[in-house]
Coordinates of C-alpha atoms in Angstrom, one line a residue:
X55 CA -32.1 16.5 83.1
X56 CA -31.2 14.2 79.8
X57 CA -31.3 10.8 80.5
X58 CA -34.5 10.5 83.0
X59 CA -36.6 7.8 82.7
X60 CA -39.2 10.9 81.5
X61 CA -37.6 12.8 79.4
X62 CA -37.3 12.6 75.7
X63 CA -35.3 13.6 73.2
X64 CA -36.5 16.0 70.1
X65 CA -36.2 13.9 66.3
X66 CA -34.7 15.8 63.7
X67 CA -37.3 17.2 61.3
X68 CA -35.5 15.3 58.2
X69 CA -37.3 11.6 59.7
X70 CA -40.7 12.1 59.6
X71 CA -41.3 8.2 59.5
X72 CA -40.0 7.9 63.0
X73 CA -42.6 8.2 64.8
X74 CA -42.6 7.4 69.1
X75 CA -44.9 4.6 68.3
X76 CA -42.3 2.8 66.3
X77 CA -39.8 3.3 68.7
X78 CA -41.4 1.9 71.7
X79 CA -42.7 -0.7 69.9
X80 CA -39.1 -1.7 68.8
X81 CA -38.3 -1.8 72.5
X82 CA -41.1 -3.7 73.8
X83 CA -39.6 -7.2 73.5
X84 CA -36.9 -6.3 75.7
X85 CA -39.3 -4.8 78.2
X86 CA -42.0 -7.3 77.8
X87 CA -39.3 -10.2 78.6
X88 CA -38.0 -7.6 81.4
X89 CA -41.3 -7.1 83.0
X90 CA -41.4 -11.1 82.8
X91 CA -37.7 -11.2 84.6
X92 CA -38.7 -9.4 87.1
X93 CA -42.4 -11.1 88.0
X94 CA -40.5 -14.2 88.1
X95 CA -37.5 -13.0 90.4
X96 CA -38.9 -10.4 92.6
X97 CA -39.7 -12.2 95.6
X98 CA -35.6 -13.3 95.6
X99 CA -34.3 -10.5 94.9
X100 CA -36.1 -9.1 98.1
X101 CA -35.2 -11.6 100.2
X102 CA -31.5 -10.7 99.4
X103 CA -31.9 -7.2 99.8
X104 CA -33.3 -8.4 103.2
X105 CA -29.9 -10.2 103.7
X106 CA -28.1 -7.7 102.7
X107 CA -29.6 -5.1 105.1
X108 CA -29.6 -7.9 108.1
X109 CA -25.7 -8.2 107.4
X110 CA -25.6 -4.1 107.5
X111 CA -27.0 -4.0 110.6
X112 CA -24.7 -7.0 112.3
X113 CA -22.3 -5.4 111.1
X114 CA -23.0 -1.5 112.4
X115 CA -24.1 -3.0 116.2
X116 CA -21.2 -5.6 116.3
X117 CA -18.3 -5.6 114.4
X118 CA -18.3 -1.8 113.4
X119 CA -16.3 -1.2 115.8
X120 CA -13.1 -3.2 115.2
X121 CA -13.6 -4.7 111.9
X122 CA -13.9 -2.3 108.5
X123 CA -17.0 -3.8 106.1
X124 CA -14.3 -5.2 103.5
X125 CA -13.9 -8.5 105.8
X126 CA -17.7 -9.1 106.0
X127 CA -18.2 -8.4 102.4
X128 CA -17.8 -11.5 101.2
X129 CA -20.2 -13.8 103.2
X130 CA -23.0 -11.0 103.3
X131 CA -23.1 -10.8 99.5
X132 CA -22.6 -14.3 99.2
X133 CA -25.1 -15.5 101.4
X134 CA -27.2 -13.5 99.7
X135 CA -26.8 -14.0 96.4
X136 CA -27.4 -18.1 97.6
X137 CA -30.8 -16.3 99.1
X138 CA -31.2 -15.2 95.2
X139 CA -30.6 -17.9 93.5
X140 CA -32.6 -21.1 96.1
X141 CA -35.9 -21.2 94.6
X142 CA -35.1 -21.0 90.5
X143 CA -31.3 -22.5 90.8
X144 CA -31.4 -24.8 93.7
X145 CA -28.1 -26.3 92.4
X146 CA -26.4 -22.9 92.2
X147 CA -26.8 -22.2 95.7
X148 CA -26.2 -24.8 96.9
X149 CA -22.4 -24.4 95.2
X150 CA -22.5 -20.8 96.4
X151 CA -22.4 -22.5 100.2
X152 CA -19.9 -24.7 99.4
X153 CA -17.4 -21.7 97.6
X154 CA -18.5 -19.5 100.7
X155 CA -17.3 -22.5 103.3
X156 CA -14.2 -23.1 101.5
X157 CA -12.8 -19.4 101.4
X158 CA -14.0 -18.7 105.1
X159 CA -11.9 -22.1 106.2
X160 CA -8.9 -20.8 103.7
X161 CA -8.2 -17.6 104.9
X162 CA -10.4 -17.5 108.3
X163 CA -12.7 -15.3 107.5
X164 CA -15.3 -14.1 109.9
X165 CA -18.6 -15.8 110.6
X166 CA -21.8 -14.0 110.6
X167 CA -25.4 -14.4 112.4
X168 CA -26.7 -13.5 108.9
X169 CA -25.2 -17.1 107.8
X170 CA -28.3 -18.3 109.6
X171 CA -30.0 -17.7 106.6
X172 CA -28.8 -20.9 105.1
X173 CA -31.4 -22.4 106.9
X174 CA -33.8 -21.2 104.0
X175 CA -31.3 -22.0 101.3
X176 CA -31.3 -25.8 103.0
X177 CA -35.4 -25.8 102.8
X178 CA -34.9 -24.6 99.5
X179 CA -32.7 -26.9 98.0
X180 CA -34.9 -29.9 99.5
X181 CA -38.2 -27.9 98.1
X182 CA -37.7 -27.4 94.3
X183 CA -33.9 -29.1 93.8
X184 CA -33.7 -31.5 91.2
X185 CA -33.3 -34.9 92.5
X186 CA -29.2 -35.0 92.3
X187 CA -29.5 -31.8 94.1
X188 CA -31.9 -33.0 96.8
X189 CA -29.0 -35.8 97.4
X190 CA -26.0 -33.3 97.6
X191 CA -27.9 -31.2 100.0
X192 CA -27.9 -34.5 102.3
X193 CA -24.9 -34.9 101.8
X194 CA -23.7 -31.9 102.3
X195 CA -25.3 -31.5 106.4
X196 CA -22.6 -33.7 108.0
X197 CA -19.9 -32.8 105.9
X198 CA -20.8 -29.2 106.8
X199 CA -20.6 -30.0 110.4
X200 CA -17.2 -31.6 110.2
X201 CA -16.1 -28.7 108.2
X202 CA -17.8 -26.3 111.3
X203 CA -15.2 -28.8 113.8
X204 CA -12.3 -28.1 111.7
X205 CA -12.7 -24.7 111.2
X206 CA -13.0 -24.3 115.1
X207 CA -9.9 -26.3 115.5
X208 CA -7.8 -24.0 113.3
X209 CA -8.9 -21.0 114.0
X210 CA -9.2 -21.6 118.1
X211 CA -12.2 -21.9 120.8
X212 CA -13.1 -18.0 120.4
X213 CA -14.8 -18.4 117.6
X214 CA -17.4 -20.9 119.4
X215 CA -17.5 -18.5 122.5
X216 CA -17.5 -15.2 120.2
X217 CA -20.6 -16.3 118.8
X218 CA -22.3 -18.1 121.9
X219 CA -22.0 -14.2 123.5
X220 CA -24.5 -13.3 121.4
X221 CA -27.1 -15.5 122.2
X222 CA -29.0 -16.2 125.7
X223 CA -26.8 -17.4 128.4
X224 CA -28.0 -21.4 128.4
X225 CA -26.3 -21.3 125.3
X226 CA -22.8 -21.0 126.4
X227 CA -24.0 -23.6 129.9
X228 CA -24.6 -26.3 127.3
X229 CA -21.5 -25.4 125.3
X230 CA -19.6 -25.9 129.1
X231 CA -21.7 -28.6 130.0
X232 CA -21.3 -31.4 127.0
X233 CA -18.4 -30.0 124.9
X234 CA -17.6 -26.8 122.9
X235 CA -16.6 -29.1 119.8
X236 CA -19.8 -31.5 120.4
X237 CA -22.2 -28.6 120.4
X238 CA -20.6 -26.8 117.5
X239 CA -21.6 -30.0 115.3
X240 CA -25.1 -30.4 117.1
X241 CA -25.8 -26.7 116.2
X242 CA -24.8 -26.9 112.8
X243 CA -26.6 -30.6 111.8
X244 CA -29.7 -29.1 113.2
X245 CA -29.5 -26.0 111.7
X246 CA -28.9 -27.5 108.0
X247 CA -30.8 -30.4 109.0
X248 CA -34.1 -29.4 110.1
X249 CA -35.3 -27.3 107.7
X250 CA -34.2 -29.6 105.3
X251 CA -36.1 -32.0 106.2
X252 CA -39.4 -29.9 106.4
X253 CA -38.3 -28.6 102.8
X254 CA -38.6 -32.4 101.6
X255 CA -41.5 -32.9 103.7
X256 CA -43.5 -29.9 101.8
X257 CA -42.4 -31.4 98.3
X258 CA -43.8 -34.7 99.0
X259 CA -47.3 -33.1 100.4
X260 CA -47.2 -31.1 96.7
X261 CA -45.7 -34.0 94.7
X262 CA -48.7 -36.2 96.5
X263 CA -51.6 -33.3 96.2
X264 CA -50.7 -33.2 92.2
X265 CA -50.8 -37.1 92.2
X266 CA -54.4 -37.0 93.7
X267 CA -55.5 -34.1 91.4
X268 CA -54.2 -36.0 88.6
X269 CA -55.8 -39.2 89.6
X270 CA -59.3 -37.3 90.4
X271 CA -59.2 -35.9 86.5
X272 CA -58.3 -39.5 85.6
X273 CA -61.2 -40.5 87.5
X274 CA -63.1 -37.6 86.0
X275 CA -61.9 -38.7 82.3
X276 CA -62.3 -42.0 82.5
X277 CA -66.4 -41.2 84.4
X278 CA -66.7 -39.0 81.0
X279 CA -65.2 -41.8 78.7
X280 CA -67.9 -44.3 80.1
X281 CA -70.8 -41.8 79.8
X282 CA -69.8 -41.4 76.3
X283 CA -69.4 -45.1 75.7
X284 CA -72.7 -45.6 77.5
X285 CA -74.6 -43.1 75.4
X286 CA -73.2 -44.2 72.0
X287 CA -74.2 -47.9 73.1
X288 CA -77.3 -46.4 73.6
X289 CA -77.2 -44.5 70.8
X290 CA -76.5 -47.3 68.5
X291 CA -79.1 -49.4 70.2
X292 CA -81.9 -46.8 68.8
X293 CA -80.4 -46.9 65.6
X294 CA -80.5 -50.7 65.4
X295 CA -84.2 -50.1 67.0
X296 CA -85.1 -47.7 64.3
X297 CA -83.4 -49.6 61.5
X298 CA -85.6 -52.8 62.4
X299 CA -88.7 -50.6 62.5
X300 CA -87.9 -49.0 59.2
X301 CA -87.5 -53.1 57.9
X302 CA -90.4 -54.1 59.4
X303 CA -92.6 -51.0 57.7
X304 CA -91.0 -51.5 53.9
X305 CA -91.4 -55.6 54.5
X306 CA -94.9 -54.6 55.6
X307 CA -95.6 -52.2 52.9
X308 CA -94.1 -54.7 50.1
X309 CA -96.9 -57.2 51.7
X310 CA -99.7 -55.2 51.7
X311 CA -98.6 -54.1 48.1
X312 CA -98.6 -57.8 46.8
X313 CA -101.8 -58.8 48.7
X314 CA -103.5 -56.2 47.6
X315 CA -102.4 -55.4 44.3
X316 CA -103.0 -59.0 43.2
X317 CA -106.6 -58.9 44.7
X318 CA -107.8 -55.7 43.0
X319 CA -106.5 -57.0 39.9
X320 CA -108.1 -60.2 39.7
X321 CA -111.2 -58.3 40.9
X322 CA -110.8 -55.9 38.4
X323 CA -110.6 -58.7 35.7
X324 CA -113.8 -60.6 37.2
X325 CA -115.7 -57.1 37.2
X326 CA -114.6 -56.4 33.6
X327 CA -115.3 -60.0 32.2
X328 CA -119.0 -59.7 34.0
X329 CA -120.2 -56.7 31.0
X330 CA -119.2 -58.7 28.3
X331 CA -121.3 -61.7 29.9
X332 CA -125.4 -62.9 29.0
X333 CA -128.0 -61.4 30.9
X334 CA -128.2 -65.0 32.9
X335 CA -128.5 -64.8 36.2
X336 CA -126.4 -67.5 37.4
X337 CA -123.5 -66.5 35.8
X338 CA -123.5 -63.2 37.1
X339 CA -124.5 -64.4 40.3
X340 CA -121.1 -67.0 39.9
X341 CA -119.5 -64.0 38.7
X342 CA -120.4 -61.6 42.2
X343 CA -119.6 -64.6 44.0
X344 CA -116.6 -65.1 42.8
X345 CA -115.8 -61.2 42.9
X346 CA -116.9 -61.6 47.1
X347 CA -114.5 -64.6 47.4
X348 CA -111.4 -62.4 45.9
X349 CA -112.3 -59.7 48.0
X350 CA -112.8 -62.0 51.3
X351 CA -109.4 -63.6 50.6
X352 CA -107.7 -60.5 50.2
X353 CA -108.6 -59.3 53.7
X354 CA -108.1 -62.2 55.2
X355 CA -104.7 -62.2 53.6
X356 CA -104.5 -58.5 54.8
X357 CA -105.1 -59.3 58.6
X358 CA -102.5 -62.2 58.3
X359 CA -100.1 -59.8 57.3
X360 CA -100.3 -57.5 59.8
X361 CA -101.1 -60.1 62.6
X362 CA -97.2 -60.7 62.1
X363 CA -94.7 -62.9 60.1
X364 CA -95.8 -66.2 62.3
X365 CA -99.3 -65.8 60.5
X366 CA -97.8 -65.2 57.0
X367 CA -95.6 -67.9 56.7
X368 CA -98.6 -69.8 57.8
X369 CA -100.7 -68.4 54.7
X370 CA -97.7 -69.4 52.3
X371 CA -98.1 -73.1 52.4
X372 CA -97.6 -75.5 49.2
X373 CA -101.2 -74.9 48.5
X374 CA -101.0 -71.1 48.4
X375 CA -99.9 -71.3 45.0
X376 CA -102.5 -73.6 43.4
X377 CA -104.8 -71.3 45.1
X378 CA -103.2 -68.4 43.5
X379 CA -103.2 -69.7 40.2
X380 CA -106.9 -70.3 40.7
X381 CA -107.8 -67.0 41.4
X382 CA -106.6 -66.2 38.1
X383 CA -108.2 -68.7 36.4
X384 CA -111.5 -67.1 38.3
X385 CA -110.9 -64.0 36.7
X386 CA -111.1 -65.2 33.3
X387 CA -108.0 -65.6 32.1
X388 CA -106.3 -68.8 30.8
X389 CA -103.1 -70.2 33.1
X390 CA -100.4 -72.9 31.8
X391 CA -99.0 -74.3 34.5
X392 CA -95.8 -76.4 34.3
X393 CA -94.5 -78.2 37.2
X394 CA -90.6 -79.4 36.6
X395 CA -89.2 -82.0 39.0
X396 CA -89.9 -82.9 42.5
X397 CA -91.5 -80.3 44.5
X398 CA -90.4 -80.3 48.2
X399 CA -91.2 -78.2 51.2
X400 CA -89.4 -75.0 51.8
X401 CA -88.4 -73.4 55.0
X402 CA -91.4 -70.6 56.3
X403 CA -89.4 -67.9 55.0
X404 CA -88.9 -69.0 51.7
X405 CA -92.2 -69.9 51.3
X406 CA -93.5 -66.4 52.1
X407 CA -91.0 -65.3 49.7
X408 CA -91.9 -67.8 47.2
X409 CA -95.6 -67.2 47.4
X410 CA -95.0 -63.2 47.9
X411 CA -93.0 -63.3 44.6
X412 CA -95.4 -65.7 42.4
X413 CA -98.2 -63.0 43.5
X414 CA -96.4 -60.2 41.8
X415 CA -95.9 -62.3 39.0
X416 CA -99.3 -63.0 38.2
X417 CA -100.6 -59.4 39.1
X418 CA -98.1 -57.8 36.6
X419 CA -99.4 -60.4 33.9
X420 CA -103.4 -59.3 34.4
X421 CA -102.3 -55.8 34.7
X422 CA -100.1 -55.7 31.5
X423 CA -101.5 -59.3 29.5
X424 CA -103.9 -59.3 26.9
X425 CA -106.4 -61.3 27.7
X426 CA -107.3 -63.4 25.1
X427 CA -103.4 -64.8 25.7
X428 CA -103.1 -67.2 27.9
X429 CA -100.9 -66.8 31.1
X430 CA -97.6 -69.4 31.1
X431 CA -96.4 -69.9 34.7
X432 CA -93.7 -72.9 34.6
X433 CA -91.9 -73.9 38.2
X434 CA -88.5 -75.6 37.9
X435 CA -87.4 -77.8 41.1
X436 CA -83.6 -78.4 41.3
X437 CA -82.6 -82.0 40.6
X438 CA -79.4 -83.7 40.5
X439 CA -76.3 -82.8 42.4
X440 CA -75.5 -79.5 41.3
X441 CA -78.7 -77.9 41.1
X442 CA -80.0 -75.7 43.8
X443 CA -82.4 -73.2 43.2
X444 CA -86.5 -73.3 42.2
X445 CA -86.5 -71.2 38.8
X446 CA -90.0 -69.6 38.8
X447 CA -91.4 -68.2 35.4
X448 CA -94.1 -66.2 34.4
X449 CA -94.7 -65.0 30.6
X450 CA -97.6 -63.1 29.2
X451 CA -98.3 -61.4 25.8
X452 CA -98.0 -57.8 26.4
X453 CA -101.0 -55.3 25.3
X454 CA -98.7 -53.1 23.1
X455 CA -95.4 -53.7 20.8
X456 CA -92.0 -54.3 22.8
X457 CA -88.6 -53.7 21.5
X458 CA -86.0 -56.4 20.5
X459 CA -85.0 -58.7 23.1
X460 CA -82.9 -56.7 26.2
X461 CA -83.0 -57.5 29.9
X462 CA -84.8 -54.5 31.8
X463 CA -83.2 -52.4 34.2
X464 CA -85.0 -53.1 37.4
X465 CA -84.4 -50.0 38.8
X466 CA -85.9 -46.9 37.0
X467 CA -87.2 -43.7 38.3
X468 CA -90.6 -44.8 38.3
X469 CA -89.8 -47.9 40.1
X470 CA -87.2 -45.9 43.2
X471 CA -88.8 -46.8 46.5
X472 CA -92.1 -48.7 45.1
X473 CA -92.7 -53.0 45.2
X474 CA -93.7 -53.9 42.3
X475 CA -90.6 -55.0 40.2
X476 CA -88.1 -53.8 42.6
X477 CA -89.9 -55.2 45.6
X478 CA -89.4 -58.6 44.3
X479 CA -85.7 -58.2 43.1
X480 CA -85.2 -57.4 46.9
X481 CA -87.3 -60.4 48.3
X482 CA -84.9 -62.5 46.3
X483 CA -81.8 -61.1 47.1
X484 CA -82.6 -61.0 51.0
X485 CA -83.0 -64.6 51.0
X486 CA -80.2 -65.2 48.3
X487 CA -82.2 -65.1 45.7
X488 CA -82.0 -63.3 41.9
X489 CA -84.8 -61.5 39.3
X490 CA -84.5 -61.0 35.6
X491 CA -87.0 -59.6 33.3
X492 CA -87.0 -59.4 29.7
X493 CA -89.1 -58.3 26.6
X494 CA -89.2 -61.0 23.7
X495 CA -90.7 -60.8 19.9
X496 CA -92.3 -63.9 19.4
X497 CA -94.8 -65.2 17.0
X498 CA -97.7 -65.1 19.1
X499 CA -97.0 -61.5 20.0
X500 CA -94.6 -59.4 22.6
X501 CA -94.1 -61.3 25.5
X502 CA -93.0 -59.9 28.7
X503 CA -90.8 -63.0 31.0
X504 CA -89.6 -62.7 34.6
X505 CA -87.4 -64.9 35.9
X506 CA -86.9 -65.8 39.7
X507 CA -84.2 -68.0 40.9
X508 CA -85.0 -69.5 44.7
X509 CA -82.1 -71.4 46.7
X510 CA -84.0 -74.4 48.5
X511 CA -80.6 -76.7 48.3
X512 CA -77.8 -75.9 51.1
X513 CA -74.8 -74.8 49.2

């Protein structure tokens, strides 16, 4: 019983370390691509077997009786081997034909009902051939049925009659009728021919149901491209939404800053110069008046703000800054103003600018001044050809001792997302614009300068 697929055979006790598990896993590539043959080629090799057994039993109820099974050999195995090979080799069986024609016309061989079969091998061909091989195969139909004439003319009329016994009667009438030789090649064109034809026709229906599946998951791509388009428009839309809002709140937030920083410091000043003044009533009435004024002004500047940027570029006029400047001088403290050149309107947005930026100015002098300094505030207009920009400055004597003469950094961590310093250092720069500030030792004291540069000239 060695040798059965079941049986095994004992391992010598001197190889422990081959074990069964090794041994089939070794082997399982081969079976593995095996098992793969065989899924793959299964349905063909049936169908030949089927070949093979319709040949068997032509042969048994036919021929049995006069011719031995060596003379039908050869077009029973090689019709079906062309049975095998028509759906993975078209080409093959196609060439299997041929050589099977060729040696039945050389040495006369016998022709069988189980040739009929070649009516698959034709549908084949025309099914999954390659192109070349669709061609030959078209080719091949009438040159088969002149080859079917010749082989009757060799070989005699028997062969014609031999195998029109075998079917109904109206065979052989038609065969009387219109022509033995005429029939022969009728019978053979429509045998090749037809299924052939349906063969092509079912690779075109496939061919055109993978086009449309194709083109409906090019459809469905390119619906998917367009909803992704469409959503990362929309996408960036709200981004560009929520970017404007975000610029809107900081250029709102910088205003209120300057509005109301500047008023609470010139309020603060005014209500700190009132102790140091003579129980007269007028004064401090003046003084309380002049503290309601400050405080009317800066919520009317307030609501201009946030009524929107038509309203504030309508506070910051040419005015605006005398009027600054005199709510200073309200507060006690002593301004120098110096007006260089020409002055000349500005467009809306530079004026707000302008007017947000001398604001800062001045409330960083009352914050950080001394008082009994006075306040120097000097605007330079551009004049000849190559000048530009309005140079605003604004210098105070600071409270306490500064260092030697340095620029300071305008960003610090105390000044990372606030307005004061910053705030204007990015009002200039929006509109083109540039900041410096510097500490100075001078003979009246420390003095604290910041410098803003203002294009008003086209470049």
């Amino acid at each position: 019983m060695t040798g059965t697929p079941g049986s095994r055979t004992p391992r010598p006790a001197s190889s422990p370390s081959s074990s069964p598990s090794q041994s089939s896993s070794s082997s399982s590539p081969e079976i593995e691509q095996l098992r793969r043959w065989l899924e793959v080629w299964w349905p063909d090799l049936l169908a030949g077997l089927l070949v093979l057994f319709a040949a068997f039993v032509e042969w048994n109820s036919v021929y049995g009786y006069y011719l031995p099974p060596s003379v039908l050999a050869a077009p029973a195995l090689a019709m079906a081997l062309a049975v095998v090979l028509t759906r993975q080799r078209p080409a093959w069986a196609l060439g299997v034909l041929w050589a099977l024609g060729l040696f039945q016309f050389t040495y006369g061989n016998q022709i069988m009902l189980v040739q009929l079969s070649i009516m698959y091998v034709a549908f084949g061909v025309a099914r999954w051939g390659r192109p070349v091989t669709v061609w030959l195969s078209l080719i091949s139909v009438p040159l088969a049925a002149l080859g079917g004439l010749a082989y009757i003319e060799v070989f005699g009329d028997g062969v014609v009659f031999q195998l029109g016994g075998r079917f109904p009667g109206f065979v052989g009438t038609w065969a009387g009728q219109f022509g033995y030789r005429l029939m022969a090649m009728l019978v053979i064109a429509v045998i090749l021919l037809l299924p052939w034809l349906i063969g092509l026709a079912v690779r075109l229906g496939v061919r055109a149901s993978a086009s449309d599946a194709r083109a409906s998951a090019s459809d469905a791509s390119r619906e998917m491209a367009e909803a992704d388009a469409a959503r990362a428009q929309l996408e960036s839309e709200q981004a560009r939404e929520i970017a404007a809002l975000r610029e809107e709140q900081a250029r709102l937030a910088a205003d209120v800053h300057d509005v109301v920083g500047h008023s609470l410091a010139v309020i603060l000043a005014q209500a700190e110069s009132a102790q140091f003044l003579d129980d007269d009533p007028v004064v401090l009435k003046q003084t309380m008046t002049t503290i309601a004024a400050s405080a009317r002004t800066s919520l009317q500047d307030i609501r201009q703000v946030l009524a929107g940027a038509q309203q504030a570029s309508a506070m910051a006029t040419a005015g605006s800054f005398r009027e600054l400047v005199d709510g200073v001088r309200a507060s006690g403290h002593q301004v120098m103003v110096t007006e260089v050149g020409q002055p000349r309107p500005m467009p809306p947005e530079l004026e707000v600018v302008a007017h947000r930026v001398v604001q800062e100015m001045l409330t960083n002098a009352i914050k950080h001044g001394r008082r009994e300094q006075p306040l120097s505030v000097e605007r330079h207009w551009p004049e000849g050809p190559y000048a530009h920009d309005l140079r605003i400055e604004v210098r105070n004597v600071a409270a306490t001792r500064l260092a030697d003469t340095q620029p300071l950094d305008l960003v610090s961590p105390r000044d990372t997302g606030g307005q004061g310093l910053g705030g204007m250092r990015r009002r200039l720069e929006a509109v083109g614009g540039k900041l410096d500030v510097r500490t100075r030792d001078e003979p009246e004291g420390p003095t604290f300068t910041v410098t803003a540069w203002l294009p008003v000239s086209g470049r």
